[in-house]
Each structure stands twice: as C-alpha cells, then as structure tokens.
Amino acid sequence: MSAQSPARWTDPEQQELEERVAAAELAWLTMDVDVQTLRVEIDNFALIHHQLLGPLYARLDELDALVAEAVAARTGRPEDLRRAAEARRQVEELPDLDALFDSVREQSGQAEDGTPPPPAAPTRVRPGKDAQRIYRELVRRAHPDLTTEPAEQQRRAAFLARVNEAYAYGDAAALEGLAAEWSTAPEAAPAVDAPDRADWLRRRLEWLTARIAATATEQVRLEQTPMGELLALAPQDPDRLLEQLAEELLAKAAERQAELERLLGGRDPAPVGDNDTDPSYSQESHTMFAQIPSTDAAAVPADAALLDVREQDEWDAGHVDGALHIPLGEVIARLGELPDDKLYVLCRVGGRSAQVVQYLVQQGRDAVNVDGGMYAWEGAGRPMVSSTGQEAFVL
C-alpha cells in the first residue's frame, strides 16, 4: 500500500479571492483590449478621413467663402460683409494637416537613436481578423499589470508598445513575430503561498475594480468623440461609410458651385482653392462692381494713400511699401485708422477690395478699387517689398 500525500489545505476565503481576482483580471483585460482596438480604429478612421475627405471639405469651405463674398459684393451690407469676412477667415485659418503629418514623419525618420521611419499610413480602418486575434492574445499574456515587479512591468510596457504599433498598421506578420518572441521570454509569477497573499488579493481586487471603471469611462469618451460617433454609424463597414461621405460632399460642392455661377451672372468661375489662379481671371464678375470707382494699377499716383485688405501671409509675401494693412475682416472695426484722403484699395485680384470700396462709398468716403489687385500691380511693374526681406511676390 503506497503512502498518500496529505491533501493541501486551502483557506476558503483566500480561494474565493483568487477566483474573484482572476475573473476581474479577465473582465478588465477583455475590456482594455476592446478600448485599445476602438482607439486604433478611431485613429485610423481619422487619418483616412482626412486624406480622403480633407480636400473636399477645403473645397466646400472655399466655395462657401466665394458665395458669401459674391453676396456681400452685391449688397454692400455690413452684415453680409461680416459674414464674407468670417467665411474667408475660416478658409485662411485652416491648419495644413498634410504638412503636419509630413513633418511628424520626417522627424521620425531623422530620430537621433537611428530608428527607422514608421510604416506607410494604414489603408483600412480596421485591421484584419488575424491581426485582431494575435493582438488580443498578446495583450492578455503580456499586459504589464499582470505582474507587481517594477522591472517586469517596464519590460512588458515596452513590449506592448511594439505590439500596439504593429496592430495600428494591421501588420499580422509583425504581430506573429512578436508572439513568438514573447513565448520564449521568462515570466515572473507571484508566490501563491505568501503569508500576506490574502491582503494582496484584496488590494488587487480593489485596483482592478477601479481600472474596470476607468476603462469603461474611456470607452464612453472615445465613442462620443466626433470620429467615434461617425464610426458608430457603420461599425461593420467603416470604409464604405467614408465612400458615402465623399459622395455627399461632392454633391454639396456641386450645389455650391451652381449657386456661385448664378451669383456671378452665369459665367464659369475661376478654379478655387489654388493660389496659382490666373491673375487675368477675377473670381468676381466685372458687372458686379460696375457702379464703384475703380482704376488701373498703372494709373495709381505714386503718392496715393493705399489700403491693402489681404490676409497677413499675403501681405508678408509682397506688398506696396507705405500701404496701410487692414485685413478685410477688420476694416469695419478699424475705420478710425483710415486716412481722410482719397483711398486706393488693393487685394489679390480685386474682389475683396471691391467689397470694401463699395462699403466705404456708402459711408461717404472717397475710395477707389484697384482693378486686378496686386496681380495687376505686379504686372504693371510697380514696386513691391516683402516683410521678410526676400524677393517680393504675390501670394
């Protein structure tokens, strides 16, 4: 008869704590994976949304500004002038997101530690199923909070940073390589028979409960962001949603274009959103400003009082030395700065300046629009200077 080892006694309370902690860890890790997955999808959706729809939104903003400027030029009402200035300012103040993304990528490629630039931008919002499966398994196995050792937590956090980057780009092959790497790494397991195990389990359970609540809060926050709400409209096929949004924006742009052509008297408008527009082709119909005083750039007296109503970047690139600079949107508020002399008003092609001249004439001021704006001024060989000291040009 062989000797039997005595059964190991287990504290029922501690056993229950072990089970509750294990269940809480599983619930939290599952929720954390879901939140990280949602964050990756929202980030990818935002990037592709910008790349695909950004130019369409910019075109709509430009068309809105041109429509508002055409209305203001016809009526000359202060309220319409204000709306036109606000619409134009919205276009001017749009951040150059392409340059922002490019600068980030350039900086990444020139890092001092010699790390290579990141992979190409994702082409889909949601990584493939293989990438999702491997990612979830890796997070469950390697999460930093599965250990209490500071050094091990740091190692796991650095490893998961690589995992998250690979998942962000949907790189299943890279994730498989990381999974193989992790399977050969030693893992530190906490002692299960330590005297203070029960106290540790209680603290762990309290911490996990707080983490679950915080993760749930973060999930709600992500879902309520503008991109999160957009993504929720088609959670099963976000790429198709982007296509539908593009179709809607194209239809709106066509409507704005038709409205602009109607306001301009049926003439085909110049291309919008491009500073290289042919200077001989104004964005406004000449009949629209037939009743306001105007003159050619070559006929402006050398000692004339000049008002430039362009934006700051346009002024910095090239302007007439001695001219007064007041952007279109600030003219009404800064009327007191205008000289009492006859005032010659300039902009890039003559549209914005015509609006200002029409308003000033209605106020009883002696104002003249310079036809063709700074393009005509440059074409007439009139002198210009820049704010930077470099060669002046019309922006």
mmCIF file of C-alpha atoms in Angstrom:
data_model
loop_
_atom_site.group_PDB
_atom_site.id
_atom_site.type_symbol
_atom_site.label_atom_id
_atom_site.label_comp_id
_atom_site.label_asym_id
_atom_site.label_seq_id
_atom_site.Cartn_x
_atom_site.Cartn_y
_atom_site.Cartn_z
ATOM 1 C CA MET A 1 0.000 0.000 0.000
ATOM 2 C CA SER A 2 1.573 3.219 -1.138
ATOM 3 C CA ALA A 3 1.703 6.251 1.109
ATOM 4 C CA GLN A 4 -0.716 9.039 0.216
ATOM 5 C CA SER A 5 0.393 12.691 0.402
ATOM 6 C CA PRO A 6 -1.851 14.674 2.699
ATOM 7 C CA ALA A 7 -4.256 16.988 0.910
ATOM 8 C CA ARG A 8 -3.124 20.612 0.938
ATOM 9 C CA TRP A 9 -5.438 22.810 2.960
ATOM 10 C CA THR A 10 -6.692 25.957 1.242
ATOM 11 C CA ASP A 11 -8.277 28.880 3.018
ATOM 12 C CA PRO A 12 -11.830 29.129 1.541
ATOM 13 C CA GLU A 13 -11.803 32.924 1.814
ATOM 14 C CA GLN A 14 -8.474 33.170 0.020
ATOM 15 C CA GLN A 15 -9.655 30.719 -2.634
ATOM 16 C CA GLU A 16 -12.717 32.890 -3.257
ATOM 17 C CA LEU A 17 -10.481 35.970 -3.531
ATOM 18 C CA GLU A 18 -8.265 34.141 -6.028
ATOM 19 C CA GLU A 19 -11.301 33.360 -8.183
ATOM 20 C CA ARG A 20 -12.699 36.869 -7.946
ATOM 21 C CA VAL A 21 -9.341 38.418 -8.848
ATOM 22 C CA ALA A 22 -8.951 36.042 -11.802
ATOM 23 C CA ALA A 23 -12.441 36.908 -13.031
ATOM 24 C CA ALA A 24 -11.807 40.639 -12.599
ATOM 25 C CA GLU A 25 -8.490 40.388 -14.471
ATOM 26 C CA LEU A 26 -10.183 38.605 -17.359
ATOM 27 C CA ALA A 27 -13.008 41.176 -17.472
ATOM 28 C CA TRP A 28 -10.614 44.118 -17.346
ATOM 29 C CA LEU A 29 -8.192 42.705 -19.918
ATOM 30 C CA THR A 30 -11.050 41.957 -22.278
ATOM 31 C CA MET A 31 -12.405 45.484 -21.851
ATOM 32 C CA ASP A 32 -8.937 47.015 -22.212
ATOM 33 C CA VAL A 33 -8.366 45.136 -25.477
ATOM 34 C CA ASP A 34 -11.731 46.392 -26.738
ATOM 35 C CA VAL A 35 -10.839 50.002 -25.859
ATOM 36 C CA GLN A 36 -7.399 49.766 -27.458
ATOM 37 C CA THR A 37 -8.990 48.254 -30.560
ATOM 38 C CA LEU A 38 -11.521 51.097 -30.668
ATOM 39 C CA ARG A 39 -8.742 53.680 -30.278
ATOM 40 C CA VAL A 40 -6.791 52.182 -33.185
ATOM 41 C CA GLU A 41 -9.904 52.145 -35.372
ATOM 42 C CA ILE A 42 -10.753 55.767 -34.500
ATOM 43 C CA ASP A 43 -7.166 56.919 -35.159
ATOM 44 C CA ASN A 44 -7.079 55.116 -38.500
ATOM 45 C CA PHE A 45 -10.544 56.402 -39.389
ATOM 46 C CA ALA A 46 -9.489 59.977 -38.576
ATOM 47 C CA LEU A 47 -6.333 59.711 -40.709
ATOM 48 C CA ILE A 48 -8.077 58.172 -43.715
ATOM 49 C CA HIS A 49 -10.984 60.603 -43.239
ATOM 50 C CA HIS A 50 -8.518 63.494 -43.565
ATOM 51 C CA GLN A 51 -6.686 62.024 -46.542
ATOM 52 C CA LEU A 52 -9.862 61.160 -48.450
ATOM 53 C CA LEU A 53 -12.263 63.919 -47.401
ATOM 54 C CA GLY A 54 -9.938 66.751 -46.351
ATOM 55 C CA PRO A 55 -9.641 68.211 -49.872
ATOM 56 C CA LEU A 56 -13.424 68.028 -50.285
ATOM 57 C CA TYR A 57 -14.048 69.885 -47.026
ATOM 58 C CA ALA A 58 -11.466 72.503 -48.060
ATOM 59 C CA ARG A 59 -13.198 72.958 -51.424
ATOM 60 C CA LEU A 60 -16.568 73.370 -49.707
ATOM 61 C CA ASP A 61 -15.133 75.990 -47.345
ATOM 62 C CA GLU A 62 -13.612 77.879 -50.283
ATOM 63 C CA LEU A 63 -16.889 77.768 -52.222
ATOM 64 C CA ASP A 64 -18.792 78.983 -49.146
ATOM 65 C CA ALA A 65 -16.368 81.897 -48.853
ATOM 66 C CA LEU A 66 -16.711 82.788 -52.537
ATOM 67 C CA VAL A 67 -20.516 82.647 -52.343
ATOM 68 C CA ALA A 68 -20.519 84.858 -49.229
ATOM 69 C CA GLU A 69 -18.130 87.329 -50.893
ATOM 70 C CA ALA A 70 -20.297 87.459 -54.011
ATOM 71 C CA VAL A 71 -23.400 88.182 -51.932
ATOM 72 C CA ALA A 72 -21.570 90.883 -49.944
ATOM 73 C CA ALA A 73 -20.277 92.484 -53.137
ATOM 74 C CA ARG A 74 -23.809 92.760 -54.495
ATOM 75 C CA THR A 75 -25.448 94.152 -51.370
ATOM 76 C CA GLY A 76 -22.636 96.015 -49.587
ATOM 77 C CA ARG A 77 -24.491 95.495 -46.310
ATOM 78 C CA PRO A 78 -22.255 95.419 -43.206
ATOM 79 C CA GLU A 79 -23.786 92.118 -42.085
ATOM 80 C CA ASP A 80 -23.042 90.474 -45.438
ATOM 81 C CA LEU A 81 -19.533 91.919 -45.374
ATOM 82 C CA ARG A 82 -19.036 90.477 -41.897
ATOM 83 C CA ARG A 83 -20.272 87.057 -43.000
ATOM 84 C CA ALA A 84 -17.994 87.143 -46.023
ATOM 85 C CA ALA A 85 -15.015 88.061 -43.852
ATOM 86 C CA GLU A 86 -15.798 85.259 -41.400
ATOM 87 C CA ALA A 87 -16.131 82.723 -44.223
ATOM 88 C CA ARG A 88 -12.812 83.830 -45.719
ATOM 89 C CA ARG A 89 -11.125 83.781 -42.312
ATOM 90 C CA GLN A 90 -12.290 80.201 -41.788
ATOM 91 C CA VAL A 91 -10.553 79.220 -45.016
ATOM 92 C CA GLU A 92 -7.366 81.131 -44.152
ATOM 93 C CA GLU A 93 -7.122 79.669 -40.644
ATOM 94 C CA LEU A 94 -7.453 76.009 -41.641
ATOM 95 C CA PRO A 95 -4.369 74.109 -40.389
ATOM 96 C CA ASP A 96 -2.183 72.472 -43.010
ATOM 97 C CA LEU A 97 -2.689 68.908 -41.814
ATOM 98 C CA ASP A 98 -0.714 67.447 -44.709
ATOM 99 C CA ALA A 99 2.330 69.467 -43.671
ATOM 100 C CA LEU A 100 1.744 68.432 -40.059
ATOM 101 C CA PHE A 101 1.688 64.734 -40.934
ATOM 102 C CA ASP A 102 4.731 65.152 -43.207
ATOM 103 C CA SER A 103 6.722 66.922 -40.506
ATOM 104 C CA VAL A 104 5.937 64.180 -37.998
ATOM 105 C CA ARG A 105 7.063 61.531 -40.466
ATOM 106 C CA GLU A 106 10.248 63.467 -41.291
ATOM 107 C CA GLN A 107 11.097 63.841 -37.628
ATOM 108 C CA SER A 108 10.507 60.137 -37.111
ATOM 109 C CA GLY A 109 12.841 59.354 -39.987
ATOM 110 C CA GLN A 110 15.578 61.580 -38.526
ATOM 111 C CA ALA A 111 15.423 60.361 -34.940
ATOM 112 C CA GLU A 112 18.707 60.583 -33.046
ATOM 113 C CA ASP A 113 18.501 56.937 -31.972
ATOM 114 C CA GLY A 114 18.525 55.848 -35.617
ATOM 115 C CA THR A 115 15.094 54.223 -35.529
ATOM 116 C CA PRO A 116 13.527 53.806 -38.988
ATOM 117 C CA PRO A 117 10.500 55.842 -40.073
ATOM 118 C CA PRO A 118 7.063 54.329 -39.354
ATOM 119 C CA PRO A 119 5.360 52.146 -41.951
ATOM 120 C CA ALA A 120 3.136 53.638 -44.599
ATOM 121 C CA ALA A 121 -0.217 55.009 -43.434
ATOM 122 C CA PRO A 122 -2.952 52.383 -42.970
ATOM 123 C CA THR A 123 -5.216 51.698 -45.916
ATOM 124 C CA ARG A 124 -8.110 50.324 -43.891
ATOM 125 C CA VAL A 125 -9.797 51.464 -40.687
ATOM 126 C CA ARG A 126 -9.993 48.027 -39.062
ATOM 127 C CA PRO A 127 -7.038 45.594 -39.023
ATOM 128 C CA GLY A 128 -7.701 42.079 -40.332
ATOM 129 C CA LYS A 129 -9.083 39.243 -38.235
ATOM 130 C CA ASP A 130 -5.691 37.521 -37.871
ATOM 131 C CA ALA A 131 -4.165 40.735 -36.548
ATOM 132 C CA GLN A 132 -7.081 41.176 -34.126
ATOM 133 C CA ARG A 133 -6.732 37.594 -32.829
ATOM 134 C CA ILE A 134 -2.978 37.742 -32.296
ATOM 135 C CA TYR A 135 -3.236 41.206 -30.726
ATOM 136 C CA ARG A 136 -5.840 40.126 -28.158
ATOM 137 C CA GLU A 137 -3.817 37.072 -27.185
ATOM 138 C CA LEU A 138 -0.612 39.068 -26.798
ATOM 139 C CA VAL A 139 -2.275 41.704 -24.604
ATOM 140 C CA ARG A 140 -3.779 39.022 -22.366
ATOM 141 C CA ARG A 141 -0.405 37.328 -21.950
ATOM 142 C CA ALA A 142 1.938 40.305 -21.715
ATOM 143 C CA HIS A 143 -0.033 43.084 -20.024
ATOM 144 C CA PRO A 144 2.181 44.993 -17.526
ATOM 145 C CA ASP A 145 -0.379 44.811 -14.754
ATOM 146 C CA LEU A 146 -0.260 41.021 -14.622
ATOM 147 C CA THR A 147 2.879 41.407 -12.505
ATOM 148 C CA THR A 148 3.843 43.528 -9.495
ATOM 149 C CA GLU A 149 7.579 43.599 -10.215
ATOM 150 C CA PRO A 150 8.580 47.119 -11.407
ATOM 151 C CA ALA A 151 11.295 45.833 -13.745
ATOM 152 C CA GLU A 152 8.956 43.255 -15.261
ATOM 153 C CA GLN A 153 6.200 45.877 -15.646
ATOM 154 C CA GLN A 154 8.626 48.127 -17.522
ATOM 155 C CA ARG A 155 9.701 45.288 -19.813
ATOM 156 C CA ARG A 156 6.083 44.368 -20.561
ATOM 157 C CA ALA A 157 5.110 48.008 -21.210
ATOM 158 C CA ALA A 158 7.947 48.408 -23.721
ATOM 159 C CA PHE A 159 6.942 45.162 -25.415
ATOM 160 C CA LEU A 160 3.276 46.152 -25.622
ATOM 161 C CA ALA A 161 4.255 49.483 -27.173
ATOM 162 C CA ARG A 162 5.702 47.489 -30.068
ATOM 163 C CA VAL A 163 2.583 45.327 -30.160
ATOM 164 C CA ASN A 164 0.299 48.371 -30.299
ATOM 165 C CA GLU A 165 2.337 49.921 -33.128
ATOM 166 C CA ALA A 166 2.165 46.732 -35.197
ATOM 167 C CA TYR A 167 -1.571 46.454 -34.588
ATOM 168 C CA ALA A 168 -2.157 50.098 -35.520
ATOM 169 C CA TYR A 169 -0.848 49.267 -39.005
ATOM 170 C CA GLY A 170 -2.659 45.932 -39.163
ATOM 171 C CA ASP A 171 0.682 44.108 -39.570
ATOM 172 C CA ALA A 172 -0.256 40.487 -38.807
ATOM 173 C CA ALA A 173 3.216 39.207 -39.744
ATOM 174 C CA ALA A 174 4.886 41.554 -37.260
ATOM 175 C CA LEU A 175 2.399 40.514 -34.579
ATOM 176 C CA GLU A 176 3.172 36.835 -35.220
ATOM 177 C CA GLY A 177 6.862 37.573 -34.786
ATOM 178 C CA LEU A 178 6.168 39.373 -31.509
ATOM 179 C CA ALA A 179 4.064 36.440 -30.302
ATOM 180 C CA ALA A 180 6.923 34.051 -30.992
ATOM 181 C CA GLU A 181 9.324 36.387 -29.182
ATOM 182 C CA TRP A 182 7.113 36.572 -26.112
ATOM 183 C CA SER A 183 6.604 32.812 -25.884
ATOM 184 C CA THR A 184 10.352 32.341 -25.263
ATOM 185 C CA ALA A 185 10.680 35.107 -22.647
ATOM 186 C CA PRO A 186 10.723 34.238 -18.911
ATOM 187 C CA GLU A 187 7.731 35.394 -16.900
ATOM 188 C CA ALA A 188 7.794 36.201 -13.203
ATOM 189 C CA ALA A 189 4.963 34.545 -11.290
ATOM 190 C CA PRO A 190 3.934 35.870 -7.846
ATOM 191 C CA ALA A 191 4.157 33.467 -4.920
ATOM 192 C CA VAL A 192 0.815 31.856 -4.071
ATOM 193 C CA ASP A 193 1.686 30.765 -0.506
ATOM 194 C CA ALA A 194 2.997 34.057 0.867
ATOM 195 C CA PRO A 195 1.568 34.986 4.296
ATOM 196 C CA ASP A 196 0.214 38.295 3.034
ATOM 197 C CA ARG A 197 -1.359 36.771 -0.097
ATOM 198 C CA ALA A 198 -4.923 37.449 1.074
ATOM 199 C CA ASP A 199 -4.204 41.125 1.755
ATOM 200 C CA TRP A 200 -2.560 41.446 -1.668
ATOM 201 C CA LEU A 201 -5.581 39.832 -3.321
ATOM 202 C CA ARG A 202 -7.925 42.330 -1.662
ATOM 203 C CA ARG A 203 -5.798 45.264 -2.817
ATOM 204 C CA ARG A 204 -5.558 43.746 -6.272
ATOM 205 C CA LEU A 205 -9.330 43.309 -6.484
ATOM 206 C CA GLU A 206 -9.884 46.910 -5.407
ATOM 207 C CA TRP A 207 -7.404 48.126 -8.017
ATOM 208 C CA LEU A 208 -8.961 46.007 -10.757
ATOM 209 C CA THR A 209 -12.413 47.331 -9.919
ATOM 210 C CA ALA A 210 -11.134 50.897 -10.282
ATOM 211 C CA ARG A 211 -9.382 50.022 -13.571
ATOM 212 C CA ILE A 212 -12.550 48.497 -14.984
ATOM 213 C CA ALA A 213 -14.470 51.682 -14.155
ATOM 214 C CA ALA A 214 -11.742 53.889 -15.674
ATOM 215 C CA THR A 215 -11.569 51.761 -18.821
ATOM 216 C CA ALA A 216 -15.339 51.890 -19.208
ATOM 217 C CA THR A 217 -15.194 55.699 -18.877
ATOM 218 C CA GLU A 218 -12.505 55.881 -21.558
ATOM 219 C CA GLN A 219 -14.582 53.699 -23.864
ATOM 220 C CA VAL A 220 -17.558 56.037 -23.492
ATOM 221 C CA ARG A 221 -15.304 59.053 -24.129
ATOM 222 C CA LEU A 222 -13.914 57.526 -27.305
ATOM 223 C CA GLU A 223 -17.374 56.594 -28.549
ATOM 224 C CA GLN A 224 -18.570 60.179 -28.004
ATOM 225 C CA THR A 225 -15.746 61.849 -29.946
ATOM 226 C CA PRO A 226 -16.728 63.189 -33.397
ATOM 227 C CA MET A 227 -14.827 60.409 -35.138
ATOM 228 C CA GLY A 228 -16.195 57.823 -32.712
ATOM 229 C CA GLU A 229 -19.746 58.895 -33.440
ATOM 230 C CA LEU A 230 -19.051 58.789 -37.180
ATOM 231 C CA LEU A 231 -17.532 55.328 -36.888
ATOM 232 C CA ALA A 232 -20.598 54.125 -34.952
ATOM 233 C CA LEU A 233 -22.779 54.867 -37.999
ATOM 234 C CA ALA A 234 -21.276 51.890 -39.796
ATOM 235 C CA PRO A 235 -19.281 49.764 -37.333
ATOM 236 C CA GLN A 236 -19.268 46.743 -39.647
ATOM 237 C CA ASP A 237 -18.058 48.585 -42.762
ATOM 238 C CA PRO A 238 -16.361 51.910 -41.900
ATOM 239 C CA ASP A 239 -14.560 52.055 -45.241
ATOM 240 C CA ARG A 240 -17.881 52.120 -47.083
ATOM 241 C CA LEU A 241 -19.011 54.927 -44.757
ATOM 242 C CA LEU A 242 -16.079 57.047 -45.940
ATOM 243 C CA GLU A 243 -17.108 56.452 -49.547
ATOM 244 C CA GLN A 244 -20.675 57.558 -48.774
ATOM 245 C CA LEU A 245 -19.440 60.711 -47.016
ATOM 246 C CA ALA A 246 -17.294 61.535 -50.049
ATOM 247 C CA GLU A 247 -20.303 61.187 -52.344
ATOM 248 C CA GLU A 248 -22.360 63.527 -50.125
ATOM 249 C CA LEU A 249 -19.577 66.144 -50.043
ATOM 250 C CA LEU A 250 -19.212 66.020 -53.823
ATOM 251 C CA ALA A 251 -22.953 66.627 -54.190
ATOM 252 C CA LYS A 252 -22.786 69.610 -51.800
ATOM 253 C CA ALA A 253 -19.815 71.036 -53.679
ATOM 254 C CA ALA A 254 -21.762 70.795 -56.938
ATOM 255 C CA GLU A 255 -24.645 72.721 -55.355
ATOM 256 C CA ARG A 256 -22.312 75.465 -54.078
ATOM 257 C CA GLN A 257 -20.659 75.693 -57.489
ATOM 258 C CA ALA A 258 -24.031 76.149 -59.196
ATOM 259 C CA GLU A 259 -25.006 78.835 -56.669
ATOM 260 C CA LEU A 260 -21.733 80.679 -57.242
ATOM 261 C CA GLU A 261 -22.207 80.609 -61.016
ATOM 262 C CA ARG A 262 -25.703 82.047 -60.569
ATOM 263 C CA LEU A 263 -24.381 84.869 -58.379
ATOM 264 C CA LEU A 264 -21.639 85.617 -60.884
ATOM 265 C CA GLY A 265 -24.156 86.030 -63.672
ATOM 266 C CA GLY A 266 -23.729 82.619 -65.247
ATOM 267 C CA ARG A 267 -20.026 82.945 -66.021
ATOM 268 C CA ASP A 268 -17.868 79.927 -65.223
ATOM 269 C CA PRO A 269 -15.908 80.774 -62.058
ATOM 270 C CA ALA A 270 -12.181 80.503 -61.752
ATOM 271 C CA PRO A 271 -10.705 77.399 -60.077
ATOM 272 C CA VAL A 272 -10.979 77.682 -56.312
ATOM 273 C CA GLY A 273 -8.632 76.765 -53.521
ATOM 274 C CA ASP A 274 -5.486 77.468 -55.560
ATOM 275 C CA ASN A 275 -3.236 80.478 -55.124
ATOM 276 C CA ASP A 276 -1.942 79.936 -58.670
ATOM 277 C CA THR A 277 -5.218 81.109 -60.235
ATOM 278 C CA ASP A 278 -4.684 83.034 -63.453
ATOM 279 C CA PRO A 279 -4.420 86.699 -62.369
ATOM 280 C CA SER A 280 -6.156 87.828 -65.542
ATOM 281 C CA TYR A 281 -9.279 85.983 -64.466
ATOM 282 C CA SER A 282 -11.069 87.514 -61.487
ATOM 283 C CA GLN A 283 -13.196 85.470 -59.110
ATOM 284 C CA GLU A 284 -15.938 88.122 -59.406
ATOM 285 C CA SER A 285 -17.986 89.313 -62.343
ATOM 286 C CA HIS A 286 -16.979 92.827 -63.506
ATOM 287 C CA THR A 287 -20.647 93.795 -63.830
ATOM 288 C CA MET A 288 -21.000 93.160 -60.138
ATOM 289 C CA PHE A 289 -18.815 96.190 -59.357
ATOM 290 C CA ALA A 290 -19.727 98.396 -62.297
ATOM 291 C CA GLN A 291 -21.073 101.155 -60.009
ATOM 292 C CA ILE A 292 -17.993 101.583 -57.807
ATOM 293 C CA PRO A 293 -14.991 103.822 -58.529
ATOM 294 C CA SER A 294 -12.081 101.868 -59.976
ATOM 295 C CA THR A 295 -8.762 102.435 -61.700
ATOM 296 C CA ASP A 296 -5.939 100.502 -63.299
ATOM 297 C CA ALA A 297 -2.891 99.687 -61.210
ATOM 298 C CA ALA A 298 -0.674 101.656 -63.561
ATOM 299 C CA ALA A 299 -2.764 104.797 -63.029
ATOM 300 C CA VAL A 300 -2.484 104.901 -59.237
ATOM 301 C CA PRO A 301 -0.479 108.010 -58.243
ATOM 302 C CA ALA A 302 2.910 107.350 -56.682
ATOM 303 C CA ASP A 303 1.943 109.294 -53.534
ATOM 304 C CA ALA A 304 -1.566 107.782 -53.219
ATOM 305 C CA ALA A 305 -2.921 106.548 -49.903
ATOM 306 C CA LEU A 306 -3.170 102.756 -50.258
ATOM 307 C CA LEU A 307 -5.209 100.264 -48.207
ATOM 308 C CA ASP A 308 -4.326 96.556 -48.515
ATOM 309 C CA VAL A 309 -7.142 94.282 -47.258
ATOM 310 C CA ARG A 310 -5.428 90.902 -47.756
ATOM 311 C CA GLU A 311 -4.505 88.439 -45.007
ATOM 312 C CA GLN A 312 -1.230 88.561 -43.093
ATOM 313 C CA ASP A 313 0.563 85.835 -45.061
ATOM 314 C CA GLU A 314 -0.347 87.531 -48.348
ATOM 315 C CA TRP A 315 0.916 90.873 -47.033
ATOM 316 C CA ASP A 316 4.182 89.328 -45.800
ATOM 317 C CA ALA A 317 4.906 87.756 -49.201
ATOM 318 C CA GLY A 318 4.656 91.046 -51.072
ATOM 319 C CA HIS A 319 3.018 94.474 -50.635
ATOM 320 C CA VAL A 320 3.358 98.124 -51.599
ATOM 321 C CA ASP A 321 5.768 99.953 -49.347
ATOM 322 C CA GLY A 322 3.898 102.539 -47.280
ATOM 323 C CA ALA A 323 0.454 100.958 -47.735
ATOM 324 C CA LEU A 324 -1.886 100.605 -44.749
ATOM 325 C CA HIS A 325 -2.624 96.938 -43.991
ATOM 326 C CA ILE A 326 -6.045 96.081 -42.524
ATOM 327 C CA PRO A 327 -7.407 92.586 -43.329
ATOM 328 C CA LEU A 328 -10.910 92.525 -44.787
ATOM 329 C CA GLY A 329 -12.494 91.147 -41.635
ATOM 330 C CA GLU A 330 -11.138 94.043 -39.529
ATOM 331 C CA VAL A 331 -11.996 97.000 -41.774
ATOM 332 C CA ILE A 332 -15.321 97.916 -40.148
ATOM 333 C CA ALA A 333 -13.858 97.769 -36.623
ATOM 334 C CA ARG A 334 -10.826 99.872 -37.642
ATOM 335 C CA LEU A 335 -12.498 102.570 -39.750
ATOM 336 C CA GLY A 336 -10.967 105.217 -37.498
ATOM 337 C CA GLU A 337 -7.488 104.286 -38.744
ATOM 338 C CA LEU A 338 -8.287 105.166 -42.353
ATOM 339 C CA PRO A 339 -6.901 108.474 -43.649
ATOM 340 C CA ASP A 340 -9.287 111.192 -44.840
ATOM 341 C CA ASP A 341 -7.529 111.361 -48.216
ATOM 342 C CA LYS A 342 -8.694 109.566 -51.328
ATOM 343 C CA LEU A 343 -8.057 105.903 -50.650
ATOM 344 C CA TYR A 344 -6.959 103.316 -53.203
ATOM 345 C CA VAL A 345 -7.896 99.795 -52.037
ATOM 346 C CA LEU A 346 -5.996 96.635 -53.008
ATOM 347 C CA CYS A 347 -6.368 92.872 -52.544
ATOM 348 C CA ARG A 348 -5.048 89.928 -54.553
ATOM 349 C CA VAL A 349 -7.309 90.112 -57.642
ATOM 350 C CA GLY A 350 -9.740 92.942 -56.848
ATOM 351 C CA GLY A 351 -12.710 91.104 -55.357
ATOM 352 C CA ARG A 352 -12.237 91.711 -51.661
ATOM 353 C CA SER A 353 -11.089 95.280 -52.259
ATOM 354 C CA ALA A 354 -14.242 95.923 -54.319
ATOM 355 C CA GLN A 355 -16.368 94.886 -51.348
ATOM 356 C CA VAL A 356 -14.505 97.336 -49.112
ATOM 357 C CA VAL A 357 -14.758 100.169 -51.651
ATOM 358 C CA GLN A 358 -18.478 99.628 -52.061
ATOM 359 C CA TYR A 359 -18.931 99.809 -48.286
ATOM 360 C CA LEU A 360 -16.717 102.900 -47.908
ATOM 361 C CA VAL A 361 -18.526 104.738 -50.710
ATOM 362 C CA GLN A 362 -21.829 104.025 -48.991
ATOM 363 C CA GLN A 363 -20.348 105.602 -45.850
ATOM 364 C CA GLY A 364 -19.469 108.736 -47.798
ATOM 365 C CA ARG A 365 -15.740 108.008 -48.054
ATOM 366 C CA ASP A 366 -13.659 108.721 -51.170
ATOM 367 C CA ALA A 367 -12.405 105.261 -52.129
ATOM 368 C CA VAL A 368 -11.252 103.657 -55.392
ATOM 369 C CA ASN A 369 -10.835 99.986 -56.213
ATOM 370 C CA VAL A 370 -7.592 98.938 -57.926
ATOM 371 C CA ASP A 371 -8.710 96.593 -60.693
ATOM 372 C CA GLY A 372 -6.801 93.314 -60.770
ATOM 373 C CA GLY A 373 -5.348 93.893 -57.302
ATOM 374 C CA MET A 374 -1.750 93.050 -56.540
ATOM 375 C CA TYR A 375 -1.522 90.801 -59.569
ATOM 376 C CA ALA A 376 -2.189 93.822 -61.780
ATOM 377 C CA TRP A 377 0.177 95.950 -59.664
ATOM 378 C CA GLU A 378 2.964 93.417 -60.170
ATOM 379 C CA GLY A 379 2.102 93.078 -63.857
ATOM 380 C CA ALA A 380 2.384 96.856 -64.306
ATOM 381 C CA GLY A 381 5.936 96.739 -62.929
ATOM 382 C CA ARG A 382 5.044 98.740 -59.809
ATOM 383 C CA PRO A 383 7.464 98.272 -56.875
ATOM 384 C CA MET A 384 6.786 95.818 -54.042
ATOM 385 C CA VAL A 385 8.536 94.770 -50.842
ATOM 386 C CA SER A 386 8.233 91.756 -48.561
ATOM 387 C CA SER A 387 8.141 91.566 -44.766
ATOM 388 C CA THR A 388 10.969 89.034 -44.742
ATOM 389 C CA GLY A 389 13.471 90.955 -46.832
ATOM 390 C CA GLN A 390 13.341 88.303 -49.546
ATOM 391 C CA GLU A 391 12.173 88.937 -53.099
ATOM 392 C CA ALA A 392 8.527 90.055 -53.035
ATOM 393 C CA PHE A 393 5.816 88.099 -54.825
ATOM 394 C CA VAL A 394 2.013 87.953 -54.897
ATOM 395 C CA LEU A 395 0.638 85.093 -52.804
#
